[in-house]
């Protein structure tokens, strides 16, 4: 499998203090990879380096064989908070990123309707953010990234502030979208069980300065149904293994 994202000895410091050091990994096409690590270890910073939102200082980061120097329209970024504009409805919020980028191709009406259907938001196209639940707002945020038709979806713990039930529902939505479109996904999360449920591989990071200490392949059958997958004894084994790597147990 050819690497879409390649990191070789990448590092980053702020004010002379190392945040990331010697980060090396490869992400293949259509892989779903999660990043786990303790708070403050540089997970979000790593995502920003890959996205071209921050410059790396050591080593190298490649996207499709080219050095990452600036944001690419082929990468979509979903942030921790759903940054929707309150005066825009769902339809216009979905198109916000496209409309702000002169080089982006605006989806036609049929493509936009398909995206709305994929996100489970049919009938809410004219609703404004205050009329939506927290989970629906996060689905719009994911849709903003998908509207640009990216090859890669970078997700910085987008469900962290949600209650457990809503988070589970959005995990199911994300699985459904990924299994349909098979984009390359790199997800930062603090949830070990979420990482196991969703991922092909889990990258485990150390304390700051963060580096990848383990690359764990999740060999669970797909497509995955959350309730059935969690009943698989192998699921529990992966959770225990990752917990030990994280120093949780």
C-alpha atoms as an extended CHARMM CRD file, in Angstrom:
* protein
*
       249  EXT
         1         1  UNK       CA              0.0000000000        0.0000000000        0.0000000000  PROA      1               0.0000000000
         2         2  UNK       CA              1.4780000000        3.3570000000       -1.0490000000  PROA      2               0.0000000000
         3         3  UNK       CA              1.7430000000        6.0060000000        1.6570000000  PROA      3               0.0000000000
         4         4  UNK       CA             -0.4810000000        9.0670000000        1.3720000000  PROA      4               0.0000000000
         5         5  UNK       CA              1.1360000000       10.6690000000        4.4280000000  PROA      5               0.0000000000
         6         6  UNK       CA              4.7710000000        9.9900000000        5.3810000000  PROA      6               0.0000000000
         7         7  UNK       CA              6.4620000000       11.3130000000        8.5170000000  PROA      7               0.0000000000
         8         8  UNK       CA             10.1880000000       10.7750000000        9.0180000000  PROA      8               0.0000000000
         9         9  UNK       CA             11.7750000000       12.1380000000       12.1900000000  PROA      9               0.0000000000
        10        10  UNK       CA              9.3870000000       15.0970000000       12.3270000000  PROA      10              0.0000000000
        11        11  UNK       CA              9.7540000000       17.4900000000       15.2490000000  PROA      11              0.0000000000
        12        12  UNK       CA              8.3530000000       20.7530000000       16.5720000000  PROA      12              0.0000000000
        13        13  UNK       CA              9.2140000000       23.1880000000       19.3660000000  PROA      13              0.0000000000
        14        14  UNK       CA              7.4560000000       26.2350000000       20.7840000000  PROA      14              0.0000000000
        15        15  UNK       CA              9.5350000000       28.8910000000       22.5640000000  PROA      15              0.0000000000
        16        16  UNK       CA             12.4910000000       26.5310000000       22.6090000000  PROA      16              0.0000000000
        17        17  UNK       CA             10.5470000000       23.6810000000       24.2390000000  PROA      17              0.0000000000
        18        18  UNK       CA             10.1880000000       20.4650000000       22.2680000000  PROA      18              0.0000000000
        19        19  UNK       CA              6.5810000000       19.3940000000       21.7390000000  PROA      19              0.0000000000
        20        20  UNK       CA              7.2320000000       16.6290000000       19.2020000000  PROA      20              0.0000000000
        21        21  UNK       CA             10.4310000000       14.7320000000       18.4730000000  PROA      21              0.0000000000
        22        22  UNK       CA             11.4290000000       12.1000000000       15.9350000000  PROA      22              0.0000000000
        23        23  UNK       CA              7.8520000000       11.2850000000       14.8290000000  PROA      23              0.0000000000
        24        24  UNK       CA              7.8940000000        8.6580000000       12.0860000000  PROA      24              0.0000000000
        25        25  UNK       CA              4.9190000000        6.8270000000       10.5470000000  PROA      25              0.0000000000
        26        26  UNK       CA              3.1820000000        6.1890000000        7.2480000000  PROA      26              0.0000000000
        27        27  UNK       CA             -0.5490000000        6.3660000000        6.5180000000  PROA      27              0.0000000000
        28        28  UNK       CA             -1.8140000000        4.4360000000        3.5110000000  PROA      28              0.0000000000
        29        29  UNK       CA             -4.6450000000        5.2430000000        1.1390000000  PROA      29              0.0000000000
        30        30  UNK       CA             -8.1360000000        4.6330000000        2.5940000000  PROA      30              0.0000000000
        31        31  UNK       CA             -6.7260000000        3.7160000000        6.0190000000  PROA      31              0.0000000000
        32        32  UNK       CA             -8.4990000000        4.7960000000        9.1850000000  PROA      32              0.0000000000
        33        33  UNK       CA             -5.7820000000        5.5910000000       11.7400000000  PROA      33              0.0000000000
        34        34  UNK       CA             -6.2490000000        6.9700000000       15.2550000000  PROA      34              0.0000000000
        35        35  UNK       CA             -3.6910000000        8.7570000000       17.4210000000  PROA      35              0.0000000000
        36        36  UNK       CA             -3.7320000000        8.1350000000       21.1750000000  PROA      36              0.0000000000
        37        37  UNK       CA             -1.5590000000        9.7350000000       23.8230000000  PROA      37              0.0000000000
        38        38  UNK       CA             -1.5500000000       11.5910000000       27.1340000000  PROA      38              0.0000000000
        39        39  UNK       CA             -2.7810000000       15.1820000000       27.3160000000  PROA      39              0.0000000000
        40        40  UNK       CA             -0.1480000000       17.6460000000       26.1650000000  PROA      40              0.0000000000
        41        41  UNK       CA              1.9060000000       15.1270000000       24.2050000000  PROA      41              0.0000000000
        42        42  UNK       CA              1.4560000000       17.0060000000       20.9020000000  PROA      42              0.0000000000
        43        43  UNK       CA             -1.3270000000       15.0310000000       19.1820000000  PROA      43              0.0000000000
        44        44  UNK       CA             -3.1510000000       18.1380000000       17.9670000000  PROA      44              0.0000000000
        45        45  UNK       CA              0.1260000000       19.7890000000       17.0000000000  PROA      45              0.0000000000
        46        46  UNK       CA              1.0040000000       16.7370000000       14.9020000000  PROA      46              0.0000000000
        47        47  UNK       CA             -2.2900000000       17.0100000000       13.0550000000  PROA      47              0.0000000000
        48        48  UNK       CA             -1.6380000000       20.7090000000       12.3770000000  PROA      48              0.0000000000
        49        49  UNK       CA              1.8300000000       19.9160000000       11.0100000000  PROA      49              0.0000000000
        50        50  UNK       CA              0.3770000000       17.3180000000        8.6420000000  PROA      50              0.0000000000
        51        51  UNK       CA             -2.3100000000       19.8060000000        7.5510000000  PROA      51              0.0000000000
        52        52  UNK       CA              0.2910000000       22.4960000000        6.8250000000  PROA      52              0.0000000000
        53        53  UNK       CA             -1.2040000000       24.8130000000        9.4480000000  PROA      53              0.0000000000
        54        54  UNK       CA              2.1010000000       24.8250000000       11.4010000000  PROA      54              0.0000000000
        55        55  UNK       CA              5.6310000000       24.3880000000        9.9880000000  PROA      55              0.0000000000
        56        56  UNK       CA              7.6130000000       21.3820000000       11.1570000000  PROA      56              0.0000000000
        57        57  UNK       CA             11.2120000000       22.0440000000       12.1660000000  PROA      57              0.0000000000
        58        58  UNK       CA             12.9540000000       18.6640000000       12.0500000000  PROA      58              0.0000000000
        59        59  UNK       CA             12.7060000000       15.6960000000        9.7340000000  PROA      59              0.0000000000
        60        60  UNK       CA             10.0840000000       15.6510000000        7.0220000000  PROA      60              0.0000000000
        61        61  UNK       CA              6.3650000000       15.2870000000        6.3630000000  PROA      61              0.0000000000
        62        62  UNK       CA              5.1810000000       14.3190000000        2.8930000000  PROA      62              0.0000000000
        63        63  UNK       CA              1.6920000000       14.3250000000        1.4210000000  PROA      63              0.0000000000
        64        64  UNK       CA              1.4110000000       12.2750000000       -1.7770000000  PROA      64              0.0000000000
        65        65  UNK       CA              5.1930000000       12.4250000000       -2.0820000000  PROA      65              0.0000000000
        66        66  UNK       CA              5.5130000000       16.2140000000       -1.7820000000  PROA      66              0.0000000000
        67        67  UNK       CA              6.8320000000       18.0990000000        1.2480000000  PROA      67              0.0000000000
        68        68  UNK       CA              3.9980000000       19.6990000000        3.2340000000  PROA      68              0.0000000000
        69        69  UNK       CA              4.5040000000       23.4630000000        3.1320000000  PROA      69              0.0000000000
        70        70  UNK       CA              0.9690000000       24.8620000000        3.2380000000  PROA      70              0.0000000000
        71        71  UNK       CA             -2.6460000000       23.6740000000        3.5890000000  PROA      71              0.0000000000
        72        72  UNK       CA             -3.8650000000       21.5020000000        0.7240000000  PROA      72              0.0000000000
        73        73  UNK       CA             -7.4110000000       21.4100000000       -0.7000000000  PROA      73              0.0000000000
        74        74  UNK       CA             -7.0110000000       17.6240000000       -0.7020000000  PROA      74              0.0000000000
        75        75  UNK       CA             -6.9900000000       17.6240000000        3.1110000000  PROA      75              0.0000000000
        76        76  UNK       CA            -10.0840000000       18.3760000000        5.1690000000  PROA      76              0.0000000000
        77        77  UNK       CA             -9.6920000000       19.3750000000        8.8300000000  PROA      77              0.0000000000
        78        78  UNK       CA            -12.3660000000       18.8650000000       11.5060000000  PROA      78              0.0000000000
        79        79  UNK       CA            -11.5790000000       20.8270000000       14.6680000000  PROA      79              0.0000000000
        80        80  UNK       CA            -12.4750000000       20.0970000000       18.2970000000  PROA      80              0.0000000000
        81        81  UNK       CA            -15.3520000000       22.5810000000       18.2050000000  PROA      81              0.0000000000
        82        82  UNK       CA            -17.9640000000       22.9340000000       15.4810000000  PROA      82              0.0000000000
        83        83  UNK       CA            -17.1530000000       26.4310000000       14.2470000000  PROA      83              0.0000000000
        84        84  UNK       CA            -20.4430000000       27.1900000000       12.5180000000  PROA      84              0.0000000000
        85        85  UNK       CA            -21.5570000000       30.7300000000       11.7310000000  PROA      85              0.0000000000
        86        86  UNK       CA            -24.8040000000       31.3410000000       13.6500000000  PROA      86              0.0000000000
        87        87  UNK       CA            -26.3880000000       33.4990000000       10.9400000000  PROA      87              0.0000000000
        88        88  UNK       CA            -25.9580000000       30.8270000000        8.2450000000  PROA      88              0.0000000000
        89        89  UNK       CA            -28.2430000000       27.8460000000        7.7860000000  PROA      89              0.0000000000
        90        90  UNK       CA            -27.0100000000       24.2500000000        7.4550000000  PROA      90              0.0000000000
        91        91  UNK       CA            -26.7300000000       24.4540000000        3.6730000000  PROA      91              0.0000000000
        92        92  UNK       CA            -24.6370000000       27.6330000000        3.7340000000  PROA      92              0.0000000000
        93        93  UNK       CA            -22.4890000000       26.4430000000        6.6450000000  PROA      93              0.0000000000
        94        94  UNK       CA            -21.6870000000       23.2760000000        4.7100000000  PROA      94              0.0000000000
        95        95  UNK       CA            -20.5040000000       25.4090000000        1.7910000000  PROA      95              0.0000000000
        96        96  UNK       CA            -18.6030000000       27.9220000000        3.9230000000  PROA      96              0.0000000000
        97        97  UNK       CA            -15.1300000000       26.4390000000        3.3740000000  PROA      97              0.0000000000
        98        98  UNK       CA            -15.7470000000       26.0330000000       -0.3410000000  PROA      98              0.0000000000
        99        99  UNK       CA            -17.0060000000       29.5970000000       -0.7280000000  PROA      99              0.0000000000
       100       100  UNK       CA            -13.9960000000       31.0300000000        1.1210000000  PROA      100             0.0000000000
       101       101  UNK       CA            -11.5440000000       29.2800000000       -1.2190000000  PROA      101             0.0000000000
       102       102  UNK       CA            -11.5170000000       30.6930000000       -4.7720000000  PROA      102             0.0000000000
       103       103  UNK       CA             -9.7790000000       27.5460000000       -6.0180000000  PROA      103             0.0000000000
       104       104  UNK       CA            -12.3520000000       25.1520000000       -4.5510000000  PROA      104             0.0000000000
       105       105  UNK       CA            -15.0310000000       23.5810000000       -6.7280000000  PROA      105             0.0000000000
       106       106  UNK       CA            -18.5330000000       24.2130000000       -5.4200000000  PROA      106             0.0000000000
       107       107  UNK       CA            -20.6480000000       21.0280000000       -5.3440000000  PROA      107             0.0000000000
       108       108  UNK       CA            -23.7580000000       21.1810000000       -7.4860000000  PROA      108             0.0000000000
       109       109  UNK       CA            -27.2480000000       20.8650000000       -6.0320000000  PROA      109             0.0000000000
       110       110  UNK       CA            -27.3510000000       17.0760000000       -6.4770000000  PROA      110             0.0000000000
       111       111  UNK       CA            -23.9460000000       16.5770000000       -4.8190000000  PROA      111             0.0000000000
       112       112  UNK       CA            -24.9160000000       18.8630000000       -1.9350000000  PROA      112             0.0000000000
       113       113  UNK       CA            -28.1990000000       17.0020000000       -1.4280000000  PROA      113             0.0000000000
       114       114  UNK       CA            -26.2660000000       13.7130000000       -1.3500000000  PROA      114             0.0000000000
       115       115  UNK       CA            -23.8820000000       15.1240000000        1.2650000000  PROA      115             0.0000000000
       116       116  UNK       CA            -26.8120000000       16.2990000000        3.4080000000  PROA      116             0.0000000000
       117       117  UNK       CA            -28.3590000000       12.8270000000        3.1340000000  PROA      117             0.0000000000
       118       118  UNK       CA            -25.0400000000       11.1740000000        4.0360000000  PROA      118             0.0000000000
       119       119  UNK       CA            -24.8140000000       13.3390000000        7.1540000000  PROA      119             0.0000000000
       120       120  UNK       CA            -28.3780000000       12.4760000000        8.1720000000  PROA      120             0.0000000000
       121       121  UNK       CA            -29.4490000000       16.1230000000        7.9210000000  PROA      121             0.0000000000
       122       122  UNK       CA            -32.1590000000       15.9150000000        5.2620000000  PROA      122             0.0000000000
       123       123  UNK       CA            -34.9790000000       18.2710000000        6.2440000000  PROA      123             0.0000000000
       124       124  UNK       CA            -32.6570000000       20.5340000000        8.2460000000  PROA      124             0.0000000000
       125       125  UNK       CA            -31.0450000000       22.3570000000        5.3180000000  PROA      125             0.0000000000
       126       126  UNK       CA            -32.6530000000       25.6800000000        6.2970000000  PROA      126             0.0000000000
       127       127  UNK       CA            -32.0790000000       25.3060000000       10.0520000000  PROA      127             0.0000000000
       128       128  UNK       CA            -29.5850000000       27.4890000000       11.8950000000  PROA      128             0.0000000000
       129       129  UNK       CA            -26.9970000000       26.2290000000       14.4260000000  PROA      129             0.0000000000
       130       130  UNK       CA            -29.0830000000       27.1880000000       17.4730000000  PROA      130             0.0000000000
       131       131  UNK       CA            -31.8700000000       24.9660000000       16.1470000000  PROA      131             0.0000000000
       132       132  UNK       CA            -29.6060000000       21.8830000000       15.9920000000  PROA      132             0.0000000000
       133       133  UNK       CA            -28.4740000000       19.4270000000       18.6510000000  PROA      133             0.0000000000
       134       134  UNK       CA            -24.7900000000       19.2090000000       19.5430000000  PROA      134             0.0000000000
       135       135  UNK       CA            -24.4140000000       16.0280000000       17.5230000000  PROA      135             0.0000000000
       136       136  UNK       CA            -26.0280000000       17.6060000000       14.4690000000  PROA      136             0.0000000000
       137       137  UNK       CA            -23.7030000000       20.6120000000       14.6900000000  PROA      137             0.0000000000
       138       138  UNK       CA            -20.7300000000       18.2560000000       14.6910000000  PROA      138             0.0000000000
       139       139  UNK       CA            -22.1390000000       16.4760000000       11.6350000000  PROA      139             0.0000000000
       140       140  UNK       CA            -22.3060000000       19.8400000000        9.8550000000  PROA      140             0.0000000000
       141       141  UNK       CA            -18.6710000000       20.4540000000       10.8300000000  PROA      141             0.0000000000
       142       142  UNK       CA            -17.6840000000       17.1040000000        9.3090000000  PROA      142             0.0000000000
       143       143  UNK       CA            -19.7210000000       18.0230000000        6.2370000000  PROA      143             0.0000000000
       144       144  UNK       CA            -17.8020000000       21.2970000000        5.8590000000  PROA      144             0.0000000000
       145       145  UNK       CA            -14.6230000000       19.2710000000        5.4220000000  PROA      145             0.0000000000
       146       146  UNK       CA            -16.2720000000       16.7010000000        3.1290000000  PROA      146             0.0000000000
       147       147  UNK       CA            -17.8390000000       19.3760000000        0.8960000000  PROA      147             0.0000000000
       148       148  UNK       CA            -14.4080000000       20.1480000000       -0.5300000000  PROA      148             0.0000000000
       149       149  UNK       CA            -14.0230000000       16.5350000000       -1.6810000000  PROA      149             0.0000000000
       150       150  UNK       CA            -10.7340000000       15.9150000000        0.1520000000  PROA      150             0.0000000000
       151       151  UNK       CA             -8.6220000000       12.7960000000       -0.1820000000  PROA      151             0.0000000000
       152       152  UNK       CA             -7.7100000000       12.9220000000        3.5220000000  PROA      152             0.0000000000
       153       153  UNK       CA             -9.8270000000       13.8020000000        6.5560000000  PROA      153             0.0000000000
       154       154  UNK       CA             -7.9270000000       15.0330000000        9.6290000000  PROA      154             0.0000000000
       155       155  UNK       CA            -10.0340000000       15.0310000000       12.8030000000  PROA      155             0.0000000000
       156       156  UNK       CA             -8.8700000000       16.6550000000       16.0370000000  PROA      156             0.0000000000
       157       157  UNK       CA            -11.0020000000       14.9940000000       18.7140000000  PROA      157             0.0000000000
       158       158  UNK       CA            -14.2560000000       16.3180000000       17.2590000000  PROA      158             0.0000000000
       159       159  UNK       CA            -16.5130000000       14.3670000000       19.6430000000  PROA      159             0.0000000000
       160       160  UNK       CA            -14.6520000000       14.9650000000       22.9050000000  PROA      160             0.0000000000
       161       161  UNK       CA            -17.1690000000       17.3940000000       24.4010000000  PROA      161             0.0000000000
       162       162  UNK       CA            -20.2390000000       15.2610000000       23.6590000000  PROA      162             0.0000000000
       163       163  UNK       CA            -22.1250000000       12.9320000000       25.9830000000  PROA      163             0.0000000000
       164       164  UNK       CA            -21.4590000000        9.1940000000       25.5990000000  PROA      164             0.0000000000
       165       165  UNK       CA            -24.6890000000        8.3880000000       23.7320000000  PROA      165             0.0000000000
       166       166  UNK       CA            -24.2600000000       11.1860000000       21.1660000000  PROA      166             0.0000000000
       167       167  UNK       CA            -20.6120000000       10.2330000000       20.7560000000  PROA      167             0.0000000000
       168       168  UNK       CA            -21.5670000000        6.6180000000       20.0360000000  PROA      168             0.0000000000
       169       169  UNK       CA            -24.1050000000        7.7330000000       17.4540000000  PROA      169             0.0000000000
       170       170  UNK       CA            -21.5440000000        9.9320000000       15.7150000000  PROA      170             0.0000000000
       171       171  UNK       CA            -19.0230000000        7.0880000000       15.7430000000  PROA      171             0.0000000000
       172       172  UNK       CA            -21.6010000000        5.0350000000       13.8440000000  PROA      172             0.0000000000
       173       173  UNK       CA            -22.1280000000        7.9170000000       11.3820000000  PROA      173             0.0000000000
       174       174  UNK       CA            -18.3800000000        8.2950000000       10.8900000000  PROA      174             0.0000000000
       175       175  UNK       CA            -17.9850000000        4.5540000000       10.3040000000  PROA      175             0.0000000000
       176       176  UNK       CA            -20.8070000000        4.6180000000        7.7740000000  PROA      176             0.0000000000
       177       177  UNK       CA            -19.3190000000        7.5880000000        5.9000000000  PROA      177             0.0000000000
       178       178  UNK       CA            -15.8310000000        6.0550000000        5.8880000000  PROA      178             0.0000000000
       179       179  UNK       CA            -17.0600000000        2.6460000000        4.7680000000  PROA      179             0.0000000000
       180       180  UNK       CA            -18.9300000000        4.2920000000        1.9090000000  PROA      180             0.0000000000
       181       181  UNK       CA            -16.3040000000        6.7940000000        0.7060000000  PROA      181             0.0000000000
       182       182  UNK       CA            -13.0910000000        5.0990000000        1.9670000000  PROA      182             0.0000000000
       183       183  UNK       CA            -11.2060000000        8.3340000000        2.4620000000  PROA      183             0.0000000000
       184       184  UNK       CA             -7.9670000000        8.3120000000        4.4110000000  PROA      184             0.0000000000
       185       185  UNK       CA             -8.8140000000        9.3550000000        7.9780000000  PROA      185             0.0000000000
       186       186  UNK       CA             -6.4500000000       10.3950000000       10.7800000000  PROA      186             0.0000000000
       187       187  UNK       CA             -8.3220000000       10.8570000000       14.0630000000  PROA      187             0.0000000000
       188       188  UNK       CA             -6.9360000000       12.2760000000       17.3170000000  PROA      188             0.0000000000
       189       189  UNK       CA             -8.8540000000       10.9140000000       20.3020000000  PROA      189             0.0000000000
       190       190  UNK       CA             -8.4970000000       10.3630000000       24.0440000000  PROA      190             0.0000000000
       191       191  UNK       CA            -10.9100000000        7.4050000000       23.9410000000  PROA      191             0.0000000000
       192       192  UNK       CA             -9.1980000000        4.0220000000       23.7200000000  PROA      192             0.0000000000
       193       193  UNK       CA            -12.4280000000        2.1740000000       22.9450000000  PROA      193             0.0000000000
       194       194  UNK       CA            -13.2870000000        4.6950000000       20.2070000000  PROA      194             0.0000000000
       195       195  UNK       CA             -9.8590000000        4.1980000000       18.6240000000  PROA      195             0.0000000000
       196       196  UNK       CA            -10.2690000000        0.4010000000       18.6190000000  PROA      196             0.0000000000
       197       197  UNK       CA            -13.8230000000        0.5480000000       17.2650000000  PROA      197             0.0000000000
       198       198  UNK       CA            -13.0140000000        2.8280000000       14.3370000000  PROA      198             0.0000000000
       199       199  UNK       CA             -9.4500000000        2.1520000000       13.3120000000  PROA      199             0.0000000000
       200       200  UNK       CA             -7.3000000000       -0.0450000000       11.1220000000  PROA      200             0.0000000000
       201       201  UNK       CA             -4.2910000000        1.0960000000       13.1710000000  PROA      201             0.0000000000
       202       202  UNK       CA             -3.6800000000        3.0570000000       16.3620000000  PROA      202             0.0000000000
       203       203  UNK       CA             -0.5560000000        5.1840000000       16.8350000000  PROA      203             0.0000000000
       204       204  UNK       CA              0.3290000000        5.5310000000       20.5180000000  PROA      204             0.0000000000
       205       205  UNK       CA              2.3420000000        8.5690000000       21.5720000000  PROA      205             0.0000000000
       206       206  UNK       CA              4.5780000000        9.1390000000       24.5820000000  PROA      206             0.0000000000
       207       207  UNK       CA              4.5810000000       11.9550000000       27.0960000000  PROA      207             0.0000000000
       208       208  UNK       CA              5.9460000000       15.3000000000       25.8580000000  PROA      208             0.0000000000
       209       209  UNK       CA              8.0020000000       15.6420000000       23.8170000000  PROA      209             0.0000000000
       210       210  UNK       CA              5.6960000000       13.3200000000       21.9660000000  PROA      210             0.0000000000
       211       211  UNK       CA              6.9290000000       10.5450000000       19.7340000000  PROA      211             0.0000000000
       212       212  UNK       CA              5.2240000000        7.4020000000       18.4370000000  PROA      212             0.0000000000
       213       213  UNK       CA              6.0550000000        4.5130000000       20.7520000000  PROA      213             0.0000000000
       214       214  UNK       CA              3.7730000000        1.8590000000       19.2310000000  PROA      214             0.0000000000
       215       215  UNK       CA              1.8790000000        1.2460000000       15.9980000000  PROA      215             0.0000000000
       216       216  UNK       CA             -0.9240000000       -1.2120000000       16.7960000000  PROA      216             0.0000000000
       217       217  UNK       CA             -2.8270000000       -2.8730000000       13.9540000000  PROA      217             0.0000000000
       218       218  UNK       CA             -6.5010000000       -3.4980000000       14.8150000000  PROA      218             0.0000000000
       219       219  UNK       CA             -7.4030000000       -6.7980000000       13.1980000000  PROA      219             0.0000000000
       220       220  UNK       CA            -11.1670000000       -6.7670000000       13.6860000000  PROA      220             0.0000000000
       221       221  UNK       CA            -13.5530000000       -7.6530000000       10.8490000000  PROA      221             0.0000000000
       222       222  UNK       CA            -15.2670000000       -4.9500000000        8.8140000000  PROA      222             0.0000000000
       223       223  UNK       CA            -17.8580000000       -3.6240000000        8.3670000000  PROA      223             0.0000000000
       224       224  UNK       CA            -18.0890000000       -3.0010000000       12.0930000000  PROA      224             0.0000000000
       225       225  UNK       CA            -21.2780000000       -2.7750000000       14.0770000000  PROA      225             0.0000000000
       226       226  UNK       CA            -20.4900000000       -1.0800000000       17.4110000000  PROA      226             0.0000000000
       227       227  UNK       CA            -22.5150000000       -3.4480000000       19.6000000000  PROA      227             0.0000000000
       228       228  UNK       CA            -21.2530000000       -6.6350000000       17.9230000000  PROA      228             0.0000000000
       229       229  UNK       CA            -17.6620000000       -5.4240000000       17.6620000000  PROA      229             0.0000000000
       230       230  UNK       CA            -17.5430000000       -4.5630000000       21.3620000000  PROA      230             0.0000000000
       231       231  UNK       CA            -18.7150000000       -8.0890000000       22.2150000000  PROA      231             0.0000000000
       232       232  UNK       CA            -15.7690000000       -9.5930000000       20.3230000000  PROA      232             0.0000000000
       233       233  UNK       CA            -13.1730000000      -10.8070000000       22.8850000000  PROA      233             0.0000000000
       234       234  UNK       CA            -10.4440000000       -9.3860000000       20.6400000000  PROA      234             0.0000000000
       235       235  UNK       CA            -11.9280000000       -5.9070000000       21.1300000000  PROA      235             0.0000000000
       236       236  UNK       CA            -11.3610000000       -6.1610000000       24.8710000000  PROA      236             0.0000000000
       237       237  UNK       CA             -7.8440000000       -7.4890000000       24.3050000000  PROA      237             0.0000000000
       238       238  UNK       CA             -6.9800000000       -4.4370000000       22.1930000000  PROA      238             0.0000000000
       239       239  UNK       CA             -8.4300000000       -2.0750000000       24.8070000000  PROA      239             0.0000000000
       240       240  UNK       CA             -6.3170000000       -3.7310000000       27.5170000000  PROA      240             0.0000000000
       241       241  UNK       CA             -3.1690000000       -3.6360000000       25.3740000000  PROA      241             0.0000000000
       242       242  UNK       CA             -3.5990000000        0.0490000000       24.5190000000  PROA      242             0.0000000000
       243       243  UNK       CA             -4.4780000000        0.8840000000       28.1170000000  PROA      243             0.0000000000
       244       244  UNK       CA             -1.1840000000       -0.6300000000       29.2490000000  PROA      244             0.0000000000
       245       245  UNK       CA              0.7270000000        1.3100000000       26.6030000000  PROA      245             0.0000000000
       246       246  UNK       CA             -1.0030000000        4.4710000000       27.8320000000  PROA      246             0.0000000000
       247       247  UNK       CA             -0.1760000000        3.6610000000       31.4420000000  PROA      247             0.0000000000
       248       248  UNK       CA             -3.8510000000        3.3720000000       32.3580000000  PROA      248             0.0000000000
       249       249  UNK       CA             -3.6630000000       -0.1790000000       33.6930000000  PROA      249             0.0000000000
